[in-house]
CSV table of C-alpha atoms and ligand atoms in Angstrom, one decimal:
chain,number,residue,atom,x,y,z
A,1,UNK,CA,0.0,0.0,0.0
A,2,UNK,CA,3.1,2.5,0.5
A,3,UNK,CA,2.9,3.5,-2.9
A,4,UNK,CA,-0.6,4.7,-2.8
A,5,UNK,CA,1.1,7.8,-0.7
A,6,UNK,CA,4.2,8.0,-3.4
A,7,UNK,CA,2.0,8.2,-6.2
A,8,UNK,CA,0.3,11.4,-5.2
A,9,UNK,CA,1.4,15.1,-4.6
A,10,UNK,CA,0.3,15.4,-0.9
A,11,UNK,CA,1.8,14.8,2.3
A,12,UNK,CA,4.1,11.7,2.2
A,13,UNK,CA,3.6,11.1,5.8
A,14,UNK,CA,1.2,8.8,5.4
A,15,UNK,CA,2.0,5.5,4.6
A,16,UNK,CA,-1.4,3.5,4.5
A,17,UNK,CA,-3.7,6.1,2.9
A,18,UNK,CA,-3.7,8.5,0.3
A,19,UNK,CA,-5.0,12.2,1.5
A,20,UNK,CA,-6.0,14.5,-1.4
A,21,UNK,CA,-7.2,17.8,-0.7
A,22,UNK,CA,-9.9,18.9,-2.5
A,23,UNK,CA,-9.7,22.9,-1.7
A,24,UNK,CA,-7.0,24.9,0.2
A,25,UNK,CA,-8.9,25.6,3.1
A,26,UNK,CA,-10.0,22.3,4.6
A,27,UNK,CA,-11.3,18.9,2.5
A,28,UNK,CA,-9.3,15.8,1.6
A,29,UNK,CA,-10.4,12.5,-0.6
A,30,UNK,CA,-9.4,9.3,1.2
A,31,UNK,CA,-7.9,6.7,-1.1
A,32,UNK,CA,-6.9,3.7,-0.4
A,33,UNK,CA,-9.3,2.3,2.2
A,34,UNK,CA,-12.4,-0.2,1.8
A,35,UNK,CA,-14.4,0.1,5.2
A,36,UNK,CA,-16.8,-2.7,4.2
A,37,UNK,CA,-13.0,-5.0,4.1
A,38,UNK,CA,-12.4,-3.7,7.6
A,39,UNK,CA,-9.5,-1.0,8.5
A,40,UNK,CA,-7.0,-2.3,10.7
A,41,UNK,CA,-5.8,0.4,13.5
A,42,UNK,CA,-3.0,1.3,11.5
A,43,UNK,CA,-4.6,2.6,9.0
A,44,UNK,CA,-7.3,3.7,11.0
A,45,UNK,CA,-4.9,5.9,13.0
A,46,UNK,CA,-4.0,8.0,9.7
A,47,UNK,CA,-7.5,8.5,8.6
A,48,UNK,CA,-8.6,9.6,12.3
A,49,UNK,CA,-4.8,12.1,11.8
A,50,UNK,CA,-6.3,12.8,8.4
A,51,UNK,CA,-9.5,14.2,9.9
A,52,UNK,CA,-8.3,16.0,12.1
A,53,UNK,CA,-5.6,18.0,9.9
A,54,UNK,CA,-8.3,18.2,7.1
A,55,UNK,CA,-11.6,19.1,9.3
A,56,UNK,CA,-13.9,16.7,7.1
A,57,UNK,CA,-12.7,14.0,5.1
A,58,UNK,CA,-14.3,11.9,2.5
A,59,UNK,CA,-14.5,8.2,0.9
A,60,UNK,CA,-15.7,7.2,-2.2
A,61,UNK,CA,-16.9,4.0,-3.7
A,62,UNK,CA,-17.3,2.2,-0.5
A,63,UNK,CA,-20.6,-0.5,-0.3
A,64,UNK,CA,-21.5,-0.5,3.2
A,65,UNK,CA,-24.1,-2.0,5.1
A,66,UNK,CA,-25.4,0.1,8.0
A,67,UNK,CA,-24.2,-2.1,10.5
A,68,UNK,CA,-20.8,-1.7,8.6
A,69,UNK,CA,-21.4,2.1,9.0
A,70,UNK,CA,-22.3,2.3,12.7
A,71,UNK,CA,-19.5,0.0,13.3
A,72,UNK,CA,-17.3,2.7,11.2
A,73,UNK,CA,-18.6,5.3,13.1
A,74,UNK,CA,-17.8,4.2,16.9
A,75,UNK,CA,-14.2,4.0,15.6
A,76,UNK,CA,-14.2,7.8,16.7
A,77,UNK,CA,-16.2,7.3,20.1
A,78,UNK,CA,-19.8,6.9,21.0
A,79,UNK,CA,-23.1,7.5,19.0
A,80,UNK,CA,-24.9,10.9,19.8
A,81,UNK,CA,-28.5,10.8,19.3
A,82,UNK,CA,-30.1,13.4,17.5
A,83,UNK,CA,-32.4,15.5,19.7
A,84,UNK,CA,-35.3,16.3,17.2
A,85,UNK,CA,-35.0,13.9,14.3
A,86,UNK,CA,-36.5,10.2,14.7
A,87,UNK,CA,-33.8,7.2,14.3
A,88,UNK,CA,-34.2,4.7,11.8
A,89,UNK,CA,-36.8,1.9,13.8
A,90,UNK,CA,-34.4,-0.7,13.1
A,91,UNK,CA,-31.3,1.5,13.4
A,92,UNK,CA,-31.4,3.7,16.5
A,93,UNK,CA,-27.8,4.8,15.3
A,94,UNK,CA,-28.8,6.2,11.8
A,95,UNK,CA,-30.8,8.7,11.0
A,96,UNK,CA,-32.4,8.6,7.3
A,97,UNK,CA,-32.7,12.2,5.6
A,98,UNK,CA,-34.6,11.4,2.5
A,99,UNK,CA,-36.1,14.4,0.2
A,100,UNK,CA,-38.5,12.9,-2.7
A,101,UNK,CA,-39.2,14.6,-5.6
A,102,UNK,CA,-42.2,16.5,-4.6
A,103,UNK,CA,-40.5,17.7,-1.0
A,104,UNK,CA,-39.5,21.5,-1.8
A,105,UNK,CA,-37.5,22.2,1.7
A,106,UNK,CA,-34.1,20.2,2.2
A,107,UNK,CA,-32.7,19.4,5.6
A,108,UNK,CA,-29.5,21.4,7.2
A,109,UNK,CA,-29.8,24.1,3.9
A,110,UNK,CA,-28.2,26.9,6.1
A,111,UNK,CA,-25.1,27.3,7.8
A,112,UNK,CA,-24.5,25.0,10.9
A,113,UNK,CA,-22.7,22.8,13.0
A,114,UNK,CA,-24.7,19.9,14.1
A,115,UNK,CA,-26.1,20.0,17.3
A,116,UNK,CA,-24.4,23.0,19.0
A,117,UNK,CA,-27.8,23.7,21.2
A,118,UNK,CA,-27.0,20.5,23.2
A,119,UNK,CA,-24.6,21.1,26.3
A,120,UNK,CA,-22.1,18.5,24.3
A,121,UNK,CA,-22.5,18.9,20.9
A,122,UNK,CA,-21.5,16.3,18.7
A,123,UNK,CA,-17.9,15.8,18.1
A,124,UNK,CA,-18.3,14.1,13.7
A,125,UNK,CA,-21.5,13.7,11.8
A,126,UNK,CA,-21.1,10.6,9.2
A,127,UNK,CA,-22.7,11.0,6.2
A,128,UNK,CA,-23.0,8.4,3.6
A,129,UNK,CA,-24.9,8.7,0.4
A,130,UNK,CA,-27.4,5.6,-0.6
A,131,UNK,CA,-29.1,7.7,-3.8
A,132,UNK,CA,-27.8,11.0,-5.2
A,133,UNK,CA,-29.4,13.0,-7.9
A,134,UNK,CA,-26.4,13.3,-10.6
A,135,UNK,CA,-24.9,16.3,-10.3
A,136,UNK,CA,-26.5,18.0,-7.4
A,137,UNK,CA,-27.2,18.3,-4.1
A,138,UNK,CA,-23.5,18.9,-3.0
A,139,UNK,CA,-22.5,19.9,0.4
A,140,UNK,CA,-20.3,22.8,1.4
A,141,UNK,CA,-17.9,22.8,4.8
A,142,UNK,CA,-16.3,26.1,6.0
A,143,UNK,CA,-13.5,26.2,8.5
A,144,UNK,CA,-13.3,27.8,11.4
A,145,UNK,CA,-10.1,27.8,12.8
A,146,UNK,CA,-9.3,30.0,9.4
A,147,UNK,CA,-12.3,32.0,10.1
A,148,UNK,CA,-10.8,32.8,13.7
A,149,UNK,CA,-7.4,33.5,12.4
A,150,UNK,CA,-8.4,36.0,10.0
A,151,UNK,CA,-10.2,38.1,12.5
A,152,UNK,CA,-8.1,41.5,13.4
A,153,UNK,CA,-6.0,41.4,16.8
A,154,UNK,CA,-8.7,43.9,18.5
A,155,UNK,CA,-11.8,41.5,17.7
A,156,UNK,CA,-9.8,38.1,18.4
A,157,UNK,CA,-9.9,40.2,21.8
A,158,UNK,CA,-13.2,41.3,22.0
A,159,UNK,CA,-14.5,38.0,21.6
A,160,UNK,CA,-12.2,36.2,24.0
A,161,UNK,CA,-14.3,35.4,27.5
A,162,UNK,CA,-17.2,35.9,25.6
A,163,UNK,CA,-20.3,33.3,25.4
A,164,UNK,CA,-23.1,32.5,23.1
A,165,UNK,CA,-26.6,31.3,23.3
A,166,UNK,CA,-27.6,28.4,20.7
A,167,UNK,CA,-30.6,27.6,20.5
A,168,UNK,CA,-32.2,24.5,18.8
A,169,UNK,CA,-35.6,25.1,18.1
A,170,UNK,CA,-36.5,28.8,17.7
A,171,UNK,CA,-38.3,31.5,15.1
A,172,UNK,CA,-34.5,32.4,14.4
A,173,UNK,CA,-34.9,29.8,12.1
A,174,UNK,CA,-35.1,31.1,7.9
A,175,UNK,CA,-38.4,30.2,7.9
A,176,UNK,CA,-39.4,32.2,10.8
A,177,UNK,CA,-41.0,29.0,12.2
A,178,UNK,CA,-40.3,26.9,15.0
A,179,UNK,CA,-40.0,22.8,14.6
A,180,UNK,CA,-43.4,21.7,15.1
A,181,UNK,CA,-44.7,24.7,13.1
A,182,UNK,CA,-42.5,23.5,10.2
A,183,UNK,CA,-43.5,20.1,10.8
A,184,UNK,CA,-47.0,21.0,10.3
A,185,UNK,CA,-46.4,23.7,7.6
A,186,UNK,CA,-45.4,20.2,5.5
A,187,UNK,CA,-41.1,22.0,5.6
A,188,UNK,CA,-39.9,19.1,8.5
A,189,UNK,CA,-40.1,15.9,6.1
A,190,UNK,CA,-38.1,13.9,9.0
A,191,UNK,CA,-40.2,12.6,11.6
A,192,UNK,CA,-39.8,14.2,14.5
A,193,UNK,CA,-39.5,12.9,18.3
A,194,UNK,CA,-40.4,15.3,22.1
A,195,UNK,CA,-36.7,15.8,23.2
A,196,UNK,CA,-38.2,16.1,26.8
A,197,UNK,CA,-36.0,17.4,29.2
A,198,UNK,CA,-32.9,17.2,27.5
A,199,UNK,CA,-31.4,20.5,27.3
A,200,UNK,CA,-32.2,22.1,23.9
A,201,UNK,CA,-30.7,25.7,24.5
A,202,UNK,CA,-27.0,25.9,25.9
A,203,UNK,CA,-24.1,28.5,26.0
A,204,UNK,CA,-20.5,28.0,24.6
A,205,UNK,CA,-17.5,30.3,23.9
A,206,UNK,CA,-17.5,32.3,20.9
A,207,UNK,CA,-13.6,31.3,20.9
A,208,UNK,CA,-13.3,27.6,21.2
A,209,UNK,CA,-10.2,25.2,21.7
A,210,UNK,CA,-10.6,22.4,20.0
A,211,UNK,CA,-9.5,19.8,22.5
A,212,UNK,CA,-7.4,17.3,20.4
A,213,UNK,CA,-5.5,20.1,17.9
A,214,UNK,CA,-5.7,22.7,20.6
A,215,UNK,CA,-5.9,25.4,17.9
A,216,UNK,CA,-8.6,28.6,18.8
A,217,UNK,CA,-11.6,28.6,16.6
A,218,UNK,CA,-14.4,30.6,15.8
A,219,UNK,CA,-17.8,29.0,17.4
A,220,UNK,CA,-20.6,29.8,16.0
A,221,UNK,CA,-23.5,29.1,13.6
A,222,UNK,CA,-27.2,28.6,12.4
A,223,UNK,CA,-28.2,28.0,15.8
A,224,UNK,CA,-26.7,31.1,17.4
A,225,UNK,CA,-28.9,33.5,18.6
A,226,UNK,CA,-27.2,36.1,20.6
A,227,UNK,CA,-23.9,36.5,22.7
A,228,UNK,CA,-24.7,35.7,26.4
A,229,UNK,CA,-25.4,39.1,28.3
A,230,UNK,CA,-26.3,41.1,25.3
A,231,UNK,CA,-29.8,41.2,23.7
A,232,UNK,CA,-30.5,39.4,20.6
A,233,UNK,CA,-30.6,43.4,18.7
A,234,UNK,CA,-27.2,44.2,20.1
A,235,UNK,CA,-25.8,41.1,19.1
A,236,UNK,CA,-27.5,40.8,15.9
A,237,UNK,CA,-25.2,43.0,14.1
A,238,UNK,CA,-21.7,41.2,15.4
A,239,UNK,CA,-23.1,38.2,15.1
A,240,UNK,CA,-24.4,38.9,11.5
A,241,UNK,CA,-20.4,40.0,10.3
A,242,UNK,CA,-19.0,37.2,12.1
A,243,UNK,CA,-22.1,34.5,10.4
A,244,UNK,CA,-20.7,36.1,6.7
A,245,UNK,CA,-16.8,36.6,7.6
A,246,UNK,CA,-16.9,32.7,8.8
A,247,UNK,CA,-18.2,31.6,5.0
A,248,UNK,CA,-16.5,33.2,2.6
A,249,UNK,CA,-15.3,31.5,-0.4
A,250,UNK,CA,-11.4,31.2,0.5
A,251,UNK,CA,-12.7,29.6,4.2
A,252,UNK,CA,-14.6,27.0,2.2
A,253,UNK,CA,-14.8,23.5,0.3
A,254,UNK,CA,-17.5,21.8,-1.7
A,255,UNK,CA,-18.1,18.1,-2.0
A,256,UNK,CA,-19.4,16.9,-4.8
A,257,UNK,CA,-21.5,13.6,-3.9
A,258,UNK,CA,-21.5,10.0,-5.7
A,259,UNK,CA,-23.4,7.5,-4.3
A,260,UNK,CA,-22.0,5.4,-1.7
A,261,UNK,CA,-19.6,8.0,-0.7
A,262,UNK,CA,-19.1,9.3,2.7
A,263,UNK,CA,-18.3,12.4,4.3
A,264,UNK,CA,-17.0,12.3,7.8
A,265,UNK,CA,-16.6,15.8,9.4
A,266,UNK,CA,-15.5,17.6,12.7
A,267,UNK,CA,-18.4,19.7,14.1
A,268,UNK,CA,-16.1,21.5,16.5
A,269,UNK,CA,-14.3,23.1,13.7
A,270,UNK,CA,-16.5,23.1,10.7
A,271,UNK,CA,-20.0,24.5,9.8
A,272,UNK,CA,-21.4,23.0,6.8
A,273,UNK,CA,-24.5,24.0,4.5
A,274,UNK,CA,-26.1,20.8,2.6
A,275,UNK,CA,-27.1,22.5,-1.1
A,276,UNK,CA,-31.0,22.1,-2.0
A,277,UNK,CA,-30.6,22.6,-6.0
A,278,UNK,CA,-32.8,19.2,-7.0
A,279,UNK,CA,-36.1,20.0,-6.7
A,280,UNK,CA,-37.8,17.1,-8.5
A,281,UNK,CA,-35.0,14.1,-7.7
A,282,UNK,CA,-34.8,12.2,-5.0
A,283,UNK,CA,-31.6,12.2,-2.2
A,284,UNK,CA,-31.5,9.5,0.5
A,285,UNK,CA,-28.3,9.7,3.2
A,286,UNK,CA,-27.6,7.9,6.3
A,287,UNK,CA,-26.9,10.0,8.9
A,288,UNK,CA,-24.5,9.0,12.1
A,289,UNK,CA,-23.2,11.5,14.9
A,290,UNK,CA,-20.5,11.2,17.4
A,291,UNK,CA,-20.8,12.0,21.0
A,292,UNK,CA,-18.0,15.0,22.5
A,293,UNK,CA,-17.3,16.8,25.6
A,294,UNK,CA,-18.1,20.2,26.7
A,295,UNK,CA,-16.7,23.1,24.8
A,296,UNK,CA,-13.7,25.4,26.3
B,301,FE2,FE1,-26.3,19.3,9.8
């Protein structure tokens, strides 16, 4: 396998894998691994490095089962159940996010990390594709480490010690409509479950660590509604600049889906936008988060 890495242009310091980046600010193609053949910890131990140098990573070509995903998936810790969306009844693990033809609204079509309203927000979201309409429906990843970087000296300051307010099921949302009001406006396709008294509105830093790089990074995202302390019309216009700054084009990378490809990326570090540009096909993924800890 060594000269998978020797017969590309990337970094050669990967022996088992080949890691092709597909933009210059986060994004790398995996080569050289078939999950449904198992991956042996070697290997295993570059594609986890690969992740975490790359933000999201992605696989293609790989026929999986979804006990073969699942299985995939606690490789990088435990399963983190989604809060709102209903599990797959014979797969409490996966959730399915189908759009027909004749649905109009797409799931996660905005800026956002996944589950940042929970008080531990999950660490990776596993996506894998079982139908894609040809040529659409592509998802977009932005980093955030660059979008902290890039931020002058005097607001890197002002945001330091400062915390915001996520919240997962508000009118904040585009459509101006809470969950169940979506649901039963026919705009929530996915069936929905009571999240109860789990906690469904938390705070976090605006400046994160990220606990396994320890590099700073910009937190924020579709869910945020105001900086903790301020009201939502003071924050609005800080939190507006820092929504934009944290997208543009140079901070981002767009996958391009094939079926039975998978995308595996870091939701402490990356907000993604999932493209709804198929009205009139039908897109079927299978979605798996991973649990993490309390952000810093
Ligand atoms: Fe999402």
């Amino acid at each position: 396998m060594a000269d998978i890495a020797a017969a590309s242009s990337q970094d050669q310091t990967y022996k088992r894998i080949a890691v092709k980046p597909i933009a210059g600010a986060l994004g790398a193609e995996i080569e050289g691994v078939d999950i449904a053949g198992g991956v042996d910890p070697e290997v295993f131990d570059e594609i986890y490095r690969a992740w975490l140098e790359n933000n999201v990573i992605f696989f293609r070509g790989q026929s999986i089962s979804p006990a073969q995903q699942i299985e995939f998936a606690k490789r990088f810790g435990d399963i983190h159940v989604h809060l709102f969306n209903k599990a797959m009844d014979d797969h409490p693990e996966i959730t399915e996010i189908l759009k027909t033809p004749e649905m109009k609204s797409n799931a996660g079509g905005r800026w956002h990390s996944d589950q940042m309203y929970t008080p531990v927000p999950a660490k990776a979201t596993m996506l894998y594709s079982r139908e894609i309409p040809e040529g659409r429906g592509d998802t977009m990843f932005s980093n955030m480490y660059l979008a902290y970087e890039t931020l002058s000296e005097g607001m890197k300051a002002s945001l330091q010690g400062l915390k915001a307010i996520h919240n997962g099921d508000s009118r904040n949302h585009p459509s101006g409509m809470t969950r169940m009001e979506r649901v039963k406006a026919g705009s929530i396709h996915m069936p929905q479950i009571d999240p109860g008294k789990a906690q469904t509105i938390s705070s976090h830093p605006v400046v994160r660590t990220h606990p396994e790089t320890g590099r700073k990074l910009l937190y924020i995202g579709g869910h945020t509604e105001r900086f903790e302390g301020w009201a939502e019309e003071e924050s609005k216009p800080l939190l507006d600049y820092l929504k934009t700054h944290a997208t543009r084009p140079e901070f981002v990378c767009r996958f391009h889906w094939t079926e039975n490809a998978m995308a595996m990326w870091d939701n402490r570090c990356c907000q993604h936008f999932a493209i709804n540009d198929y009205d009139g096909y039908q897109r079927r993924m299978h979605k798996i988060m991973v649990k993490g800890d309390a952000p810093f």
